[in-house]
PDB file of C-alpha atoms in Angstrom:
ATOM      1  CA  LEU A   1     103.330  86.344-349.232  1.00 57.00           C
ATOM      2  CA  ILE A   2     101.593  89.541-347.296  1.00 65.00           C
ATOM      3  CA  PRO A   3      97.813  88.311-347.129  1.00 67.00           C
ATOM      4  CA  SER A   4      97.131  91.929-345.521  1.00 71.00           C
ATOM      5  CA  LEU A   5      98.338  93.273-348.992  1.00 64.00           C
ATOM      6  CA  SER A   6      95.230  92.190-350.994  1.00 67.00           C
ATOM      7  CA  GLN A   7      93.336  95.168-349.623  1.00 66.00           C
ATOM      8  CA  ILE A   8      95.770  97.171-351.691  1.00 62.00           C
ATOM      9  CA  THR A   9      95.877  95.030-354.609  1.00 60.00           C
ATOM     10  CA  GLY A  10      92.768  93.235-354.874  1.00 64.00           C
ATOM     11  CA  THR A  11      91.704  89.593-355.150  1.00 66.00           C
ATOM     12  CA  VAL A  12      94.226  87.339-357.548  1.00 61.00           C
ATOM     13  CA  ILE A  13      90.987  85.986-360.150  1.00 62.00           C
ATOM     14  CA  SER A  14      93.628  83.326-361.795  1.00 63.00           C
ATOM     15  CA  GLN A  15      95.839  80.610-360.383  1.00 65.00           C
ATOM     16  CA  PRO A  16      99.537  81.737-360.819  1.00 67.00           C
ATOM     17  CA  ASP A  17     101.542  79.089-363.568  1.00 72.00           C
ATOM     18  CA  GLU A  18     103.693  76.583-362.482  1.00 80.00           C
ATOM     19  CA  VAL A  19     107.370  77.722-362.423  1.00 79.00           C
ATOM     20  CA  GLY A  20     110.227  75.558-361.241  1.00 85.00           C
ATOM     21  CA  SER A  21     111.752  77.217-357.823  1.00 86.00           C
ATOM     22  CA  MET A  22     114.647  79.291-359.629  1.00 88.00           C
ATOM     23  CA  GLU A  23     111.735  81.026-361.759  1.00 89.00           C
ATOM     24  CA  ALA A  24     109.593  81.189-358.716  1.00 87.00           C
ATOM     25  CA  GLN A  25     112.798  83.108-356.804  1.00 91.00           C
ATOM     26  CA  ASN A  26     113.424  85.782-359.785  1.00 92.00           C
ATOM     27  CA  ARG A  27     109.584  86.245-359.779  1.00 89.00           C
ATOM     28  CA  LEU A  28     109.761  87.008-356.319  1.00 89.00           C
ATOM     29  CA  LYS A  29     112.514  89.346-356.201  1.00 94.00           C
ATOM     30  CA  TYR A  30     110.917  91.239-359.446  1.00 93.00           C
ATOM     31  CA  ILE A  31     107.191  91.557-357.533  1.00 90.00           C
ATOM     32  CA  PHE A  32     109.046  92.836-354.603  1.00 91.00           C
ATOM     33  CA  ARG A  33     111.325  95.474-356.400  1.00 94.00           C
ATOM     34  CA  LEU A  34     107.993  96.720-357.864  1.00 93.00           C
ATOM     35  CA  PHE A  35     106.291  96.540-354.797  1.00 91.00           C
ATOM     36  CA  VAL A  36     109.291  98.703-352.921  1.00 94.00           C
ATOM     37  CA  ARG A  37     109.303 101.036-355.741  1.00 94.00           C
ATOM     38  CA  SER A  38     105.819 101.612-355.370  1.00 91.00           C
ATOM     39  CA  ILE A  39     105.894 103.051-351.762  1.00 91.00           C
ATOM     40  CA  ALA A  40     109.448 104.506-351.662  1.00 94.00           C
ATOM     41  CA  ALA A  41     109.272 107.879-353.778  1.00 92.00           C
ATOM     42  CA  PRO A  42     111.862 110.750-353.485  1.00 93.00           C
ATOM     43  CA  ALA A  43     108.973 112.836-351.892  1.00 94.00           C
ATOM     44  CA  CYS A  44     108.385 109.878-349.400  1.00 94.00           C
ATOM     45  CA  PRO A  45     111.459 107.738-349.139  1.00 96.00           C
ATOM     46  CA  LEU A  46     111.592 104.192-347.508  1.00 96.00           C
ATOM     47  CA  VAL A  47     114.088 103.265-344.631  1.00 97.00           C
ATOM     48  CA  LEU A  48     114.358  99.482-344.205  1.00 96.00           C
ATOM     49  CA  PHE A  49     116.025  98.363-340.806  1.00 97.00           C
ATOM     50  CA  LEU A  50     116.980  94.651-340.694  1.00 97.00           C
ATOM     51  CA  ASP A  51     118.736  93.234-337.891  1.00 97.00           C
ATOM     52  CA  ASP A  52     120.840  89.926-337.310  1.00 97.00           C
ATOM     53  CA  LEU A  53     121.430  89.492-340.319  1.00 97.00           C
ATOM     54  CA  GLN A  54     123.739  86.782-339.435  1.00 97.00           C
ATOM     55  CA  TRP A  55     120.941  84.379-339.210  1.00 97.00           C
ATOM     56  CA  ALA A  56     119.248  85.212-342.674  1.00 97.00           C
ATOM     57  CA  ASP A  57     119.127  82.335-345.091  1.00 96.00           C
ATOM     58  CA  PRO A  58     120.694  82.653-348.502  1.00 95.00           C
ATOM     59  CA  VAL A  59     117.093  83.166-350.440  1.00 94.00           C
ATOM     60  CA  SER A  60     116.366  86.024-347.934  1.00 96.00           C
ATOM     61  CA  LEU A  61     119.628  87.705-348.259  1.00 97.00           C
ATOM     62  CA  ASP A  62     119.407  87.419-352.132  1.00 96.00           C
ATOM     63  CA  LEU A  63     116.157  89.395-351.517  1.00 96.00           C
ATOM     64  CA  ILE A  64     118.100  91.828-349.922  1.00 97.00           C
ATOM     65  CA  GLU A  65     120.479  92.177-352.415  1.00 97.00           C
ATOM     66  CA  SER A  66     117.874  92.466-355.385  1.00 97.00           C
ATOM     67  CA  LEU A  67     116.255  95.518-353.460  1.00 97.00           C
ATOM     68  CA  ILE A  68     119.576  97.256-352.829  1.00 97.00           C
ATOM     69  CA  THR A  69     121.139  96.606-356.256  1.00 97.00           C
ATOM     70  CA  ASP A  70     117.526  97.780-357.933  1.00 96.00           C
ATOM     71  CA  GLY A  71     119.368 100.822-360.216  1.00 94.00           C
ATOM     72  CA  GLU A  72     115.344 101.918-360.813  1.00 94.00           C
ATOM     73  CA  ASN A  73     115.232 102.917-356.820  1.00 94.00           C
ATOM     74  CA  LYS A  74     116.806 106.128-355.819  1.00 93.00           C
ATOM     75  CA  SER A  75     114.435 106.397-352.648  1.00 96.00           C
ATOM     76  CA  LEU A  76     115.322 102.987-350.810  1.00 96.00           C
ATOM     77  CA  LEU A  77     117.751 103.252-347.547  1.00 96.00           C
ATOM     78  CA  PHE A  78     118.824  99.826-346.341  1.00 97.00           C
ATOM     79  CA  VAL A  79     120.301  99.743-343.097  1.00 97.00           C
ATOM     80  CA  GLY A  80     121.233  96.086-342.139  1.00 97.00           C
ATOM     81  CA  ALA A  81     122.564  94.765-338.740  1.00 96.00           C
ATOM     82  CA  TYR A  82     124.616  92.380-337.867  1.00 96.00           C
ATOM     83  CA  ARG A  83     127.096  90.672-335.154  1.00 94.00           C
ATOM     84  CA  GLU A  84     130.765  90.468-337.154  1.00 93.00           C
ATOM     85  CA  ASN A  85     132.224  87.833-334.738  1.00 93.00           C
ATOM     86  CA  GLU A  86     129.143  85.460-336.116  1.00 95.00           C
ATOM     87  CA  VAL A  87     130.379  86.272-339.823  1.00 95.00           C
ATOM     88  CA  SER A  88     132.997  84.446-341.668  1.00 95.00           C
ATOM     89  CA  GLN A  89     134.435  85.272-345.126  1.00 94.00           C
ATOM     90  CA  SER A  90     132.794  82.180-346.162  1.00 95.00           C
ATOM     91  CA  HIS A  91     129.292  83.371-344.686  1.00 96.00           C
ATOM     92  CA  HIS A  92     126.502  84.254-347.202  1.00 96.00           C
ATOM     93  CA  LEU A  93     126.032  87.622-345.484  1.00 97.00           C
ATOM     94  CA  SER A  94     129.959  88.682-346.340  1.00 97.00           C
ATOM     95  CA  SER A  95     129.452  87.112-350.107  1.00 96.00           C
ATOM     96  CA  MET A  96     126.213  89.121-350.456  1.00 97.00           C
ATOM     97  CA  ILE A  97     127.902  92.372-349.450  1.00 97.00           C
ATOM     98  CA  HIS A  98     131.143  91.356-351.331  1.00 97.00           C
ATOM     99  CA  LYS A  99     128.528  91.100-354.584  1.00 96.00           C
ATOM    100  CA  ILE A 100     127.145  94.886-353.415  1.00 97.00           C
ATOM    101  CA  GLU A 101     130.543  96.424-353.233  1.00 96.00           C
ATOM    102  CA  ARG A 102     131.761  95.147-356.813  1.00 96.00           C
ATOM    103  CA  LYS A 103     128.386  96.749-358.177  1.00 95.00           C
ATOM    104  CA  SER A 104     130.004 100.208-356.949  1.00 94.00           C
ATOM    105  CA  ILE A 105     127.146 100.481-354.368  1.00 95.00           C
ATOM    106  CA  PRO A 106     128.515 102.518-351.628  1.00 93.00           C
ATOM    107  CA  ILE A 107     128.141 100.865-348.230  1.00 95.00           C
ATOM    108  CA  ILE A 108     129.174 102.589-345.176  1.00 95.00           C
ATOM    109  CA  LYS A 109     130.264 100.270-342.374  1.00 95.00           C
ATOM    110  CA  ILE A 110     129.931 101.637-338.603  1.00 94.00           C
ATOM    111  CA  GLU A 111     131.259  99.234-336.061  1.00 93.00           C
ATOM    112  CA  VAL A 112     129.285  99.821-332.846  1.00 89.00           C
ATOM    113  CA  GLY A 113     130.985  98.440-329.849  1.00 87.00           C
ATOM    114  CA  ASP A 114     129.610  96.583-326.262  1.00 88.00           C
ATOM    115  CA  LEU A 115     127.846  98.798-323.951  1.00 88.00           C
ATOM    116  CA  SER A 116     129.866  99.650-320.876  1.00 93.00           C
ATOM    117  CA  LYS A 117     128.727  98.561-317.600  1.00 94.00           C
ATOM    118  CA  GLU A 118     127.504 102.318-316.513  1.00 94.00           C
ATOM    119  CA  ASP A 119     125.786 102.708-320.038  1.00 93.00           C
ATOM    120  CA  THR A 120     124.143  99.556-319.500  1.00 93.00           C
ATOM    121  CA  ASN A 121     123.084 101.103-315.755  1.00 94.00           C
ATOM    122  CA  GLU A 122     121.835 104.401-317.074  1.00 93.00           C
ATOM    123  CA  LEU A 123     119.946 102.978-319.843  1.00 92.00           C
ATOM    124  CA  ILE A 124     117.952 100.276-317.768  1.00 94.00           C
ATOM    125  CA  SER A 125     117.780 103.167-315.354  1.00 94.00           C
ATOM    126  CA  ASP A 126     116.073 105.520-318.203  1.00 93.00           C
ATOM    127  CA  MET A 127     113.251 102.519-319.143  1.00 93.00           C
ATOM    128  CA  ILE A 128     111.876 102.306-315.534  1.00 94.00           C
ATOM    129  CA  GLN A 129     112.385 105.892-314.484  1.00 88.00           C
ATOM    130  CA  THR A 130     114.791 105.567-311.722  1.00 87.00           C
ATOM    131  CA  PRO A 131     118.285 107.269-310.887  1.00 81.00           C
ATOM    132  CA  ALA A 132     121.296 105.504-312.403  1.00 66.00           C
TER     133      ALA A 132
END
């Protein structure tokens, strides 16, 4: 999954067992939760920001849900962004959000509107360092 991670974990000596796809997904979620727990601690919390979640595939959303609902990890803040107009009630992202809410995990939703023409002009002017 992350080739450069072998610098931390060492080289794999044995070949992994052959398992079915569902078992492989469960193992990935478990290992990924352990990995995130190992780098997110109360003294050094982890903020994970992912944009464009409306385009995430179901397997990726399942992995994200696994991280968010991990009761063992109290040092992870997940921030997700998506375009609400592209997410229907039947979308996988909507399903994931409802599952998380049913587990009584607080979700704070912040709706961000469109930038005005003036705000866009000011933003671009700041970026290219010219007066608006």
